Amino acid sequence: MRFSYVIFSLFLISLGLFSSCEKDAKKLNNPTINRGLQHPSLILTKQGVQDIKAQLGHIPIFDKTLAVTKKEVDAEILAGIDVPIPKDYSGGYTHERHKKNHLMMQKAGVLFQLLGDEKYAVYVRDMLLEYAKMYPTLPLHPQTRSYARGKLFWQCLNDANWLVYTSQAYDCIYDWLSKDDRDFLEKDLFKPFADFISIGNPQFFNRIHNHSTWGNAAVGMIALVMDDDRLLNRALYGIKDDHLKEGMKDNDGGLIKVKGEKAGFLANIEEPFSPDGYYTEGPYYQRYAMYPFLIFAEALQNVKPNLEIFKYKDSVLIKAVSTLLNLSNKNGDFFTLNDAQKGMSYYSKSVVSSVDIAYKFGGEDPKLLDIANKQQVVTLDDAGLAVAKGIEEGKTKPFIKKSVNLSDGPEGKQGGVGILRSNDLELVFKYTAQGLSHGHYDKLSFSLFNNSNEVLQDYGLVRFVNIEQKGGGNYLKENKTWAKQTIAHNTLVQNESSQFKGKYEIGSKHHSDLFFFDAKNSSIKIVSAKEDNAYSGTQLHRTMAIINDDEFEKPFVIDVLQVQSKTKNQYDLPFYYFGQIMETNFDYKVNSELKPLGEKDGYQYLWKIGEGKPTSNNVKFSWLNQGVFYTLTTVATKNDNLIFAKIGANDPHFNLRNDPAFILRRKDTQNTIFVSVIEPHGSYSPVSELALNSKSIISNLEVLTNTPEFVSIKIKTVNGKSKLLMLANDVVSKTSKHKLKLNDKVYQWIGSYYYTNIN
Amino acid sequence: MRFSYVIFSLFLISLGLFSSCEKDAKKLNNPTINRGLQHPSLILTKQGVQDIKAQLGHIPIFDKTLAVTKKEVDAEILAGIDVPIPKDYSGGYTHERHKKNHLMMQKAGVLFQLLGDEKYAVYVRDMLLEYAKMYPTLPLHPQTRSYARGKLFWQCLNDANWLVYTSQAYDCIYDWLSKDDRDFLEKDLFKPFADFISIGNPQFFNRIHNHSTWGNAAVGMIALVMDDDRLLNRALYGIKDDHLKEGMKDNDGGLIKVKGEKAGFLANIEEPFSPDGYYTEGPYYQRYAMYPFLIFAEALQNVKPNLEIFKYKDSVLIKAVSTLLNLSNKNGDFFTLNDAQKGMSYYSKSVVSSVDIAYKFGGEDPKLLDIANKQQVVTLDDAGLAVAKGIEEGKTKPFIKKSVNLSDGPEGKQGGVGILRSNDLELVFKYTAQGLSHGHYDKLSFSLFNNSNEVLQDYGLVRFVNIEQKGGGNYLKENKTWAKQTIAHNTLVQNESSQFKGKYEIGSKHHSDLFFFDAKNSSIKIVSAKEDNAYSGTQLHRTMAIINDDEFEKPFVIDVLQVQSKTKNQYDLPFYYFGQIMETNFDYKVNSELKPLGEKDGYQYLWKIGEGKPTSNNVKFSWLNQGVFYTLTTVATKNDNLIFAKIGANDPHFNLRNDPAFILRRKDTQNTIFVSVIEPHGSYSPVSELALNSKSIISNLEVLTNTPEFVSIKIKTVNGKSKLLMLANDVVSKTSKHKLKLNDKVYQWIGSYYYTNIN
């Protein structure tokens, strides 16, 4: 049990609150921790509303958001209320309508508070009454795909979304409503709704999962409005006896019941967040989950301030916001780790509210104002006011993303993610735990960005979120059979089989281990990790660095992958580049007919375009993308196969993007080392038609040492200069002294690596 | 002979100037038309320099350009002069160095004039002396690919580029140089240089071709500086007796000698420009050619103002600038007609100078200031000053691109280009002449842009301009075998053979004919043209319209292609869409192994991905690109083949982009009609994950009438509404009355088309 958890538990015990039994819920009503009921009190407070009203017209970003929101809601009010009988998957009309309804109710509630115009309250009330009339007789949603079907939506998750937003709307008009209306709404709508998504669906509610976080927040927030501590207790601590069987799985293949696992909101903070604020599913889902985490936390802070929820687990919720922002490229697009839709960014609504809440409740970090300023929108509540005022008062400081190592696992001991940054180059190196049901089998994989353009991509998910004609907007079959497979990533595949046999049960038992991370040196940022379980009997050790060397026009990447195995294997190392091939230094032949590269584990989705063999000890492969040239230089052995591939085979419904890959294949090999440099260079503009530095300046890349103790690599440039990178394979200590003799010269250094110019 | 040419000729005759014989050149010295020699006088004038100096510091866009230029040239001066022995193709060092040298000399010359710092004059002089020392003994460039090899560069074209810029530099330091230096430079460098690219290479100099325009301008400009009217005469009127054989071709396959064709600068204005200012090679080459046209014209205007060159051919050079700007999409990227590199835009240097010169010498059209303001750079000369002052004085008016029909051919009688615009949609319809050696075989083809994104693309050229590793930066083989072929375009291919058999000799004899164009109606913009020669015995008639109908969220395109043939044929109609396929309404099968779609005429480059058959009388094909949904709805016959294809087969050097196509194939058919609607609808954002209007609203598309007299088409929407489009096939007159009976109702209208809502 972690220290902060202990402290918090002691605190709860001291308040007589430590229990997950619903019968203890009444203790929450202890007046010392509950400042008494007033409305609104979740995201808007009475005081906050007064403050906002006093400031209106003087806080541009807030005023702007308010104007946009008013216009949007006014148009919806004009269009009239529609509460259709649920029928469609996401992307379909009834799904999108109910979703829009809860978003509009939340906004209308806020507008009622801020502008005082009763039409907004009327709109919320009338819509709620429609729902209340429909709900008691509503059957399960007719679409059957989900492991936890909702009533308004095809999955409970969306029902929970609805309640999180609607609770806020209810809070805003609570005092304005008649007691009769309140009673009717609570009896026929809110209480049965909260029960349905919790005790009615424990397989949804009682997990460690982003779904459950939404469920917990939904139940908790309506509980706060209704002042129902029994429900609140359920939200915070889960259902004690959920009668779930161990081994149950959801429709993404994720385990529902894990032995000994706690449930409820607090457990959902405890488990998936590492102490560094990394959420184990990856940034795409962290972005999604942050909203219920923070909105419920905000409401708890306002209604039950003595809980000090923002200090829970060393203030991990606040920390997680900065961590999430760091998990995006220069443009703010989140790195695609595990299941992730490309293009999702910190401009998303849930990150806007996360940033605003973290600013207000996390000590007003002025760097967050920089992001809020980019977002150009704030939440229309106390937190948004704080941000808007902060910006207006000129408090903004730049949010500079640095190289950072983020641990994974509840205690930060289950691997992690290393992010290296140098100038415009950003490298994301994955050595995490499985990442729950959204995890991919791609230990020691990486992706690379240059000025926010993808240089070597991570494919992301196979899903067209909310686009109905693509499988109801849900995960497509190819997400499992392609996107999660190892070959879909920039990492090693052994014998054309995915890591951990592509099995969640195996993958979720393991994680990679950090060997070292160092980003303090301005000329070299480096991360190194090991993976011993992906392939039984094989040890993988990958070290990646971005080197900023004056002789090179731009920083470049060096990639050292050591493989030790008990058996001979075939190793495939793909590079998912984007762009047009410019040049290679080896002979190859393209195929006049195309066949899939393999039959299973994702290989069936790759067309084999052509193949080559090295003609020297280095393979060079150059391409042009978005106006920048890139060259991959890799140390080759003469039997290597050099494969040109393209995604798209066996794709009967055109669900995949047809992106290219260059694959190094080494057959019949036991122990080996892959050493590559990825070198961005020069530029091309179709307007000036100038091609600058279109060629690599590396004339030779060589492995000088490859022993159990050391790896040393020599990079020679066309200018006749040479550079050495030395890596120590021994147990790492920052003060370890190393000595290596190369060509009669003895090199000595302290630490796990050493980079130097020679000549 | 056109009227303006007659007038101009009479004017020249009245001055005793009408002759292409060099012996008459001295007449150019007639003091009534030559204001006498002073320097600088080409693009800067003595008065202009004074005016600029007086304004410096008060004309932001000029000041900014000057600062950037000074920084650039200062850095080059610091780096030192290098005049290497010529060796490389474009992209290679010596090519790029010599190119940079002439650019830098031109800039340094200007800086000397504007800033008065002698270091710039010294830099130009010293570099020129290096060239003068090298030139007399310089052999032909060692690279042999060109039909007209240069000395500094692999082709005379680049030598001419060099001289156009260097003339300006020489002009700027002329007075400052010693007479000895001038004599040396003229004797050893400029005169032999001008002779080499003209009488030494008549196959380059004496054509109607953008190459020759550069040659003419180069010779003419150095003639103006040197006050050499014999050379000037050669530049204006060409070489009288060039001893060239008819039928000679250049390395692009273009004819060099055409019987009866004139040569020289004036003929190069006369021939390739239509009266509308459309340059027959297309906008990519127009952009390139505009620089020598306008820079030499400017110099002529300054030195020989009585020639009134800007009034030549009804002021076509001025008109051509606005026309060129209209040939770009919303972002300013030029439409890709014929050989054209994508991404080339009105931000290119040559368009900057064109806009500035057209502003100063074409009546100071305030709309040009809008473009100059976007370019954010001006030429550092009298023209640039005028533009900078105009902007600073707030004279700018918006340059609004409208739907426009541009004729092709010297007299505007060889087809043309129709551009339809409505909201964000831009459709480019090609029914031109061949377009000289850069022409593609794609009569009646089109491309479509939405908010500057390509919806249905024109492939453009196969060349990586100036990228040495891609075939020396020159045209690649696939330009001829793929890009020029008909199947590479969105137009009809008969029997898997290119139009005009893909032969320049045939294609250059023909052009399509406009049937009608009407852009005056706000709800429908429409163009219609016929092509009778592309396939012997087959008549093609295509009508394309953008319709702005309130029931549709966005404007949509309707495409009606009538085919009449003496024989049964196979017809292929490709749609080169971009993006991800969302949905189809027909059954299809993707191939488990890929083979090329055909064997020749470009088909060998297409992978056949899959094939389907219609399951109803409409084929629907939907895709998502850049956040917008698109649906192609087309009237199908049950035997149609629906082919999914992708570019990239038989591409051993990865010279092609792997873009997709959807092809309608109709076999064993004599007369037929292809009717399609291309409907942009809705939006998708990966940030909000909202999919709006993701489905087509067309429930049925039907051909009601298809007779020699009429075509009528009915569009039915999911709302149960119907629309009719009627087209008259008879001889077009704007006042023709038409009557058509459909389902017992008689429709009457005046003109060639009629669009109406029914119900």
mmCIF file of N, CA and C in Angstrom, chain A residues 96 284 341-345 347-348 464-467 469-470 580-583 588 590-596 607 624 644 646 652-658 684 686-687 689-691 694, chain B residues 96 284 341-345 347-348 464-467 469-470 580-583 588 590-596 607 624 644 646 652-658 684 686-687 689-691 694:
data_model
loop_
_atom_site.group_PDB
_atom_site.id
_atom_site.type_symbol
_atom_site.label_atom_id
_atom_site.label_comp_id
_atom_site.label_asym_id
_atom_site.label_seq_id
_atom_site.Cartn_x
_atom_site.Cartn_y
_atom_site.Cartn_z
ATOM 1 N N GLU A 96 -26.741 9.771 -31.396
ATOM 2 C CA GLU A 96 -26.186 11.124 -31.460
ATOM 3 C C GLU A 96 -27.153 12.131 -30.810
ATOM 4 N N TYR A 284 -4.638 8.375 -25.225
ATOM 5 C CA TYR A 284 -5.956 8.512 -25.858
ATOM 6 C C TYR A 284 -7.058 8.236 -24.844
ATOM 7 N N GLN A 341 -6.985 6.894 -31.426
ATOM 8 C CA GLN A 341 -7.333 7.510 -32.705
ATOM 9 C C GLN A 341 -6.382 8.670 -32.979
ATOM 10 N N LYS A 342 -5.790 8.646 -34.169
ATOM 11 C CA LYS A 342 -4.882 9.733 -34.539
ATOM 12 C C LYS A 342 -5.633 11.047 -34.673
ATOM 13 N N GLY A 343 -4.978 12.097 -34.289
ATOM 14 C CA GLY A 343 -5.577 13.421 -34.426
ATOM 15 C C GLY A 343 -6.257 13.886 -33.146
ATOM 16 N N MET A 344 -6.468 12.958 -32.222
ATOM 17 C CA MET A 344 -7.029 13.370 -30.938
ATOM 18 C C MET A 344 -5.982 14.238 -30.245
ATOM 19 N N SER A 345 -6.398 15.335 -29.688
ATOM 20 C CA SER A 345 -5.413 16.301 -29.197
ATOM 21 C C SER A 345 -5.866 16.990 -27.916
ATOM 22 N N TYR A 347 -6.857 19.707 -27.688
ATOM 23 C CA TYR A 347 -7.962 20.623 -27.964
ATOM 24 C C TYR A 347 -9.309 19.968 -27.662
ATOM 25 N N SER A 348 -9.273 18.717 -27.262
ATOM 26 C CA SER A 348 -10.536 18.037 -27.002
ATOM 27 C C SER A 348 -11.163 18.596 -25.726
ATOM 28 N N PHE A 464 -13.464 3.696 -36.572
ATOM 29 C CA PHE A 464 -13.854 5.021 -37.025
ATOM 30 C C PHE A 464 -14.885 5.507 -36.009
ATOM 31 N N VAL A 465 -14.349 6.080 -34.945
ATOM 32 C CA VAL A 465 -15.165 6.356 -33.762
ATOM 33 C C VAL A 465 -16.396 7.184 -34.132
ATOM 34 N N ASN A 466 -17.545 6.636 -33.816
ATOM 35 C CA ASN A 466 -18.836 7.308 -34.030
ATOM 36 C C ASN A 466 -19.260 7.420 -35.490
ATOM 37 N N ILE A 467 -18.553 6.745 -36.392
ATOM 38 C CA ILE A 467 -19.010 6.743 -37.784
ATOM 39 C C ILE A 467 -19.800 5.458 -38.001
ATOM 40 N N GLN A 469 -21.481 3.935 -40.330
ATOM 41 C CA GLN A 469 -21.340 2.968 -41.433
ATOM 42 C C GLN A 469 -20.097 2.089 -41.287
ATOM 43 N N LYS A 470 -19.191 2.467 -40.416
ATOM 44 C CA LYS A 470 -18.039 1.615 -40.160
ATOM 45 C C LYS A 470 -18.295 0.820 -38.885
ATOM 46 N N GLN A 580 7.631 9.294 -49.801
ATOM 47 C CA GLN A 580 8.065 8.742 -51.084
ATOM 48 C C GLN A 580 9.509 8.271 -50.969
ATOM 49 N N ILE A 581 9.768 7.056 -51.427
ATOM 50 C CA ILE A 581 11.132 6.541 -51.399
ATOM 51 C C ILE A 581 11.988 7.331 -52.383
ATOM 52 N N MET A 582 13.138 7.800 -51.912
ATOM 53 C CA MET A 582 14.034 8.578 -52.762
ATOM 54 C C MET A 582 15.152 7.721 -53.330
ATOM 55 N N GLU A 583 15.698 6.854 -52.487
ATOM 56 C CA GLU A 583 16.935 6.192 -52.887
ATOM 57 C C GLU A 583 17.231 5.040 -51.924
ATOM 58 N N TYR A 588 17.231 -4.383 -55.254
ATOM 59 C CA TYR A 588 15.952 -4.985 -54.890
ATOM 60 C C TYR A 588 15.132 -5.174 -56.144
ATOM 61 N N VAL A 590 10.967 -5.299 -57.327
ATOM 62 C CA VAL A 590 9.566 -5.211 -56.928
ATOM 63 C C VAL A 590 8.815 -6.369 -57.576
ATOM 64 N N ASN A 591 7.734 -6.773 -56.941
ATOM 65 C CA ASN A 591 6.978 -7.911 -57.450
ATOM 66 C C ASN A 591 5.983 -7.478 -58.523
ATOM 67 N N SER A 592 5.854 -8.329 -59.526
ATOM 68 C CA SER A 592 4.900 -7.990 -60.585
ATOM 69 C C SER A 592 3.488 -8.428 -60.189
ATOM 70 N N GLU A 593 3.403 -9.305 -59.187
ATOM 71 C CA GLU A 593 2.109 -9.610 -58.584
ATOM 72 C C GLU A 593 2.302 -9.568 -57.071
ATOM 73 N N LEU A 594 1.286 -9.177 -56.376
ATOM 74 C CA LEU A 594 1.442 -9.023 -54.925
ATOM 75 C C LEU A 594 0.726 -10.115 -54.147
ATOM 76 N N LYS A 595 1.431 -10.610 -53.128
ATOM 77 C CA LYS A 595 0.815 -11.564 -52.195
ATOM 78 C C LYS A 595 1.010 -11.055 -50.773
ATOM 79 N N PRO A 596 0.186 -11.539 -49.868
ATOM 80 C CA PRO A 596 0.391 -11.137 -48.468
ATOM 81 C C PRO A 596 1.737 -11.646 -47.958
ATOM 82 N N TRP A 607 0.846 -6.391 -47.797
ATOM 83 C CA TRP A 607 1.272 -6.809 -49.130
ATOM 84 C C TRP A 607 2.789 -6.799 -49.169
ATOM 85 N N LEU A 624 11.328 10.929 -48.635
ATOM 86 C CA LEU A 624 10.953 12.340 -48.505
ATOM 87 C C LEU A 624 9.542 12.401 -47.965
ATOM 88 N N PHE A 644 9.991 -4.539 -48.741
ATOM 89 C CA PHE A 644 9.073 -3.408 -48.918
ATOM 90 C C PHE A 644 7.659 -3.951 -48.761
ATOM 91 N N LYS A 646 3.327 -3.072 -47.689
ATOM 92 C CA LYS A 646 2.278 -2.054 -47.591
ATOM 93 C C LYS A 646 1.049 -2.679 -46.955
ATOM 94 N N PRO A 652 -11.296 -6.757 -46.600
ATOM 95 C CA PRO A 652 -12.462 -6.793 -47.488
ATOM 96 C C PRO A 652 -13.372 -5.577 -47.364
ATOM 97 N N HIS A 653 -13.270 -4.846 -46.268
ATOM 98 C CA HIS A 653 -14.166 -3.701 -46.105
ATOM 99 C C HIS A 653 -13.420 -2.375 -46.086
ATOM 100 N N PHE A 654 -12.190 -2.408 -46.577
ATOM 101 C CA PHE A 654 -11.381 -1.194 -46.616
ATOM 102 C C PHE A 654 -11.366 -0.481 -45.254
ATOM 103 N N ASN A 655 -11.046 -1.256 -44.248
ATOM 104 C CA ASN A 655 -10.973 -0.685 -42.902
ATOM 105 C C ASN A 655 -9.589 -0.157 -42.554
ATOM 106 N N LEU A 656 -8.592 -0.535 -43.362
ATOM 107 C CA LEU A 656 -7.216 -0.169 -43.022
ATOM 108 C C LEU A 656 -6.706 0.985 -43.879
ATOM 109 N N ARG A 657 -5.749 1.723 -43.334
ATOM 110 C CA ARG A 657 -5.006 2.693 -44.140
ATOM 111 C C ARG A 657 -3.915 1.924 -44.881
ATOM 112 N N ASN A 658 -3.621 2.332 -46.105
ATOM 113 C CA ASN A 658 -2.625 1.597 -46.898
ATOM 114 C C ASN A 658 -1.249 2.244 -46.764
ATOM 115 N N TYR A 684 12.705 20.091 -48.855
ATOM 116 C CA TYR A 684 12.244 20.298 -50.226
ATOM 117 C C TYR A 684 10.964 21.103 -50.195
ATOM 118 N N PRO A 686 7.888 22.435 -52.807
ATOM 119 C CA PRO A 686 7.354 22.424 -54.160
ATOM 120 C C PRO A 686 7.119 23.842 -54.690
ATOM 121 N N VAL A 687 7.252 24.831 -53.852
ATOM 122 C CA VAL A 687 7.083 26.209 -54.319
ATOM 123 C C VAL A 687 8.420 26.760 -54.823
ATOM 124 N N GLU A 689 10.967 24.819 -55.244
ATOM 125 C CA GLU A 689 11.573 23.677 -55.946
ATOM 126 C C GLU A 689 13.053 23.521 -55.598
ATOM 127 N N LEU A 690 13.413 23.948 -54.406
ATOM 128 C CA LEU A 690 14.786 23.768 -53.948
ATOM 129 C C LEU A 690 14.889 22.498 -53.109
ATOM 130 N N ALA A 691 15.865 21.657 -53.448
ATOM 131 C CA ALA A 691 16.165 20.466 -52.642
ATOM 132 C C ALA A 691 17.467 20.744 -51.906
ATOM 133 N N SER A 694 19.830 16.865 -49.571
ATOM 134 C CA SER A 694 18.938 15.738 -49.823
ATOM 135 C C SER A 694 19.608 14.389 -49.542
ATOM 136 N N GLU B 96 23.303 23.449 -58.526
ATOM 137 C CA GLU B 96 22.671 24.288 -57.514
ATOM 138 C C GLU B 96 23.534 25.517 -57.201
ATOM 139 N N TYR B 284 1.138 25.505 -64.384
ATOM 140 C CA TYR B 284 2.460 25.235 -63.807
ATOM 141 C C TYR B 284 3.555 25.855 -64.672
ATOM 142 N N GLN B 341 3.753 20.157 -61.150
ATOM 143 C CA GLN B 341 4.102 19.671 -59.814
ATOM 144 C C GLN B 341 3.104 20.205 -58.799
ATOM 145 N N LYS B 342 2.544 19.265 -58.034
ATOM 146 C CA LYS B 342 1.588 19.683 -57.014
ATOM 147 C C LYS B 342 2.249 20.535 -55.945
ATOM 148 N N GLY B 343 1.509 21.488 -55.449
ATOM 149 C CA GLY B 343 2.039 22.333 -54.376
ATOM 150 C C GLY B 343 2.631 23.622 -54.897
ATOM 151 N N MET B 344 2.888 23.674 -56.212
ATOM 152 C CA MET B 344 3.374 24.938 -56.766
ATOM 153 C C MET B 344 2.241 25.958 -56.653
ATOM 154 N N SER B 345 2.585 27.158 -56.220
ATOM 155 C CA SER B 345 1.526 28.097 -55.873
ATOM 156 C C SER B 345 1.885 29.524 -56.244
ATOM 157 N N TYR B 347 2.699 31.624 -54.391
ATOM 158 C CA TYR B 347 3.751 32.112 -53.511
ATOM 159 C C TYR B 347 5.125 31.983 -54.157
ATOM 160 N N SER B 348 5.157 31.411 -55.353
ATOM 161 C CA SER B 348 6.466 31.221 -55.978
ATOM 162 C C SER B 348 7.008 32.570 -56.444
ATOM 163 N N PHE B 464 10.600 14.651 -59.754
ATOM 164 C CA PHE B 464 10.918 15.255 -58.467
ATOM 165 C C PHE B 464 11.878 16.390 -58.780
ATOM 166 N N VAL B 465 11.280 17.531 -59.115
ATOM 167 C CA VAL B 465 12.037 18.637 -59.694
ATOM 168 C C VAL B 465 13.220 19.008 -58.794
ATOM 169 N N ASN B 466 14.385 18.951 -59.374
ATOM 170 C CA ASN B 466 15.633 19.334 -58.697
ATOM 171 C C ASN B 466 16.096 18.370 -57.607
ATOM 172 N N ILE B 467 15.460 17.208 -57.512
ATOM 173 C CA ILE B 467 15.957 16.220 -56.546
ATOM 174 C C ILE B 467 16.844 15.240 -57.312
ATOM 175 N N GLN B 469 18.676 12.615 -56.777
ATOM 176 C CA GLN B 469 18.633 11.152 -56.730
ATOM 177 C C GLN B 469 17.451 10.570 -57.501
ATOM 178 N N LYS B 470 16.507 11.407 -57.854
ATOM 179 C CA LYS B 470 15.394 10.934 -58.678
ATOM 180 C C LYS B 470 15.678 11.339 -60.125
ATOM 181 N N GLN B 580 -10.438 7.469 -47.220
ATOM 182 C CA GLN B 580 -10.797 6.133 -46.753
ATOM 183 C C GLN B 580 -12.214 5.797 -47.205
ATOM 184 N N ILE B 581 -12.368 4.612 -47.776
ATOM 185 C CA ILE B 581 -13.695 4.192 -48.207
ATOM 186 C C ILE B 581 -14.577 3.963 -46.978
ATOM 187 N N MET B 582 -15.763 4.546 -47.001
ATOM 188 C CA MET B 582 -16.689 4.404 -45.871
ATOM 189 C C MET B 582 -17.721 3.323 -46.137
ATOM 190 N N GLU B 583 -18.241 3.307 -47.361
ATOM 191 C CA GLU B 583 -19.408 2.475 -47.601
ATOM 192 C C GLU B 583 -19.647 2.375 -49.103
ATOM 193 N N TYR B 588 -18.960 -6.492 -53.679
ATOM 194 C CA TYR B 588 -17.649 -6.548 -54.334
ATOM 195 C C TYR B 588 -16.777 -7.535 -53.593
ATOM 196 N N VAL B 590 -12.569 -8.207 -52.756
ATOM 197 C CA VAL B 590 -11.193 -7.755 -52.929
ATOM 198 C C VAL B 590 -10.345 -8.968 -53.292
ATOM 199 N N ASN B 591 -9.270 -8.719 -54.001
ATOM 200 C CA ASN B 591 -8.422 -9.817 -54.457
ATOM 201 C C ASN B 591 -7.431 -10.229 -53.376
ATOM 202 N N SER B 592 -7.219 -11.531 -53.317
ATOM 203 C CA SER B 592 -6.257 -12.000 -52.317
ATOM 204 C C SER B 592 -4.827 -11.919 -52.858
ATOM 205 N N GLU B 593 -4.709 -11.789 -54.158
ATOM 206 C CA GLU B 593 -3.414 -11.487 -54.771
ATOM 207 C C GLU B 593 -3.656 -10.372 -55.779
ATOM 208 N N LEU B 594 -2.675 -9.508 -55.938
ATOM 209 C CA LEU B 594 -2.882 -8.361 -56.822
ATOM 210 C C LEU B 594 -2.124 -8.503 -58.137
ATOM 211 N N LYS B 595 -2.818 -8.140 -59.207
ATOM 212 C CA LYS B 595 -2.189 -8.082 -60.532
ATOM 213 C C LYS B 595 -2.459 -6.716 -61.148
ATOM 214 N N PRO B 596 -1.625 -6.323 -62.096
ATOM 215 C CA PRO B 596 -1.893 -5.052 -62.768
ATOM 216 C C PRO B 596 -3.228 -5.118 -63.519
ATOM 217 N N TRP B 607 -2.676 -1.358 -59.805
ATOM 218 C CA TRP B 607 -3.034 -2.635 -59.195
ATOM 219 C C TRP B 607 -4.553 -2.752 -59.204
ATOM 220 N N LEU B 624 -14.247 9.182 -46.926
ATOM 221 C CA LEU B 624 -13.977 10.270 -45.976
ATOM 222 C C LEU B 624 -12.588 10.804 -46.255
ATOM 223 N N PHE B 644 -11.904 -1.384 -58.061
ATOM 224 C CA PHE B 644 -11.063 -0.680 -57.095
ATOM 225 C C PHE B 644 -9.617 -0.833 -57.550
ATOM 226 N N LYS B 646 -5.381 0.832 -57.531
ATOM 227 C CA LYS B 646 -4.400 1.665 -56.823
ATOM 228 C C LYS B 646 -3.141 1.785 -57.674
ATOM 229 N N PRO B 652 9.415 0.077 -60.529
ATOM 230 C CA PRO B 652 10.613 -0.514 -59.917
ATOM 231 C C PRO B 652 11.439 0.469 -59.092
ATOM 232 N N HIS B 653 11.255 1.759 -59.313
ATOM 233 C CA HIS B 653 12.065 2.725 -58.565
ATOM 234 C C HIS B 653 11.226 3.590 -57.629
ATOM 235 N N PHE B 654 10.030 3.133 -57.360
ATOM 236 C CA PHE B 654 9.143 3.880 -56.468
ATOM 237 C C PHE B 654 9.041 5.348 -56.894
ATOM 238 N N ASN B 655 8.725 5.530 -58.153
ATOM 239 C CA ASN B 655 8.573 6.894 -58.666
ATOM 240 C C ASN B 655 7.143 7.410 -58.570
ATOM 241 N N LEU B 656 6.208 6.512 -58.305
ATOM 242 C CA LEU B 656 4.797 6.911 -58.312
ATOM 243 C C LEU B 656 4.240 7.037 -56.899
ATOM 244 N N ARG B 657 3.225 7.870 -56.783
ATOM 245 C CA ARG B 657 2.453 7.894 -55.544
ATOM 246 C C ARG B 657 1.425 6.770 -55.623
ATOM 247 N N ASN B 658 1.146 6.147 -54.495
ATOM 248 C CA ASN B 658 0.228 5.005 -54.502
ATOM 249 C C ASN B 658 -1.190 5.453 -54.160
ATOM 250 N N TYR B 684 -16.217 15.189 -40.159
ATOM 251 C CA TYR B 684 -15.740 14.365 -39.053
ATOM 252 C C TYR B 684 -14.513 15.023 -38.448
ATOM 253 N N PRO B 686 -11.467 14.256 -35.616
ATOM 254 C CA PRO B 686 -10.892 13.297 -34.665
ATOM 255 C C PRO B 686 -10.743 13.891 -33.273
ATOM 256 N N VAL B 687 -10.968 15.164 -33.120
ATOM 257 C CA VAL B 687 -10.882 15.780 -31.793
ATOM 258 C C VAL B 687 -12.238 15.697 -31.086
ATOM 259 N N GLU B 689 -14.636 13.896 -32.299
ATOM 260 C CA GLU B 689 -15.137 12.566 -32.663
ATOM 261 C C GLU B 689 -16.617 12.614 -33.044
ATOM 262 N N LEU B 690 -17.044 13.740 -33.560
ATOM 263 C CA LEU B 690 -18.410 13.862 -34.040
ATOM 264 C C LEU B 690 -18.460 13.598 -35.537
ATOM 265 N N ALA B 691 -19.358 12.706 -35.950
ATOM 266 C CA ALA B 691 -19.605 12.461 -37.373
ATOM 267 C C ALA B 691 -20.949 13.091 -37.709
ATOM 268 N N SER B 694 -23.102 11.997 -42.201
ATOM 269 C CA SER B 694 -22.138 11.093 -42.822
ATOM 270 C C SER B 694 -22.731 10.338 -44.012
#
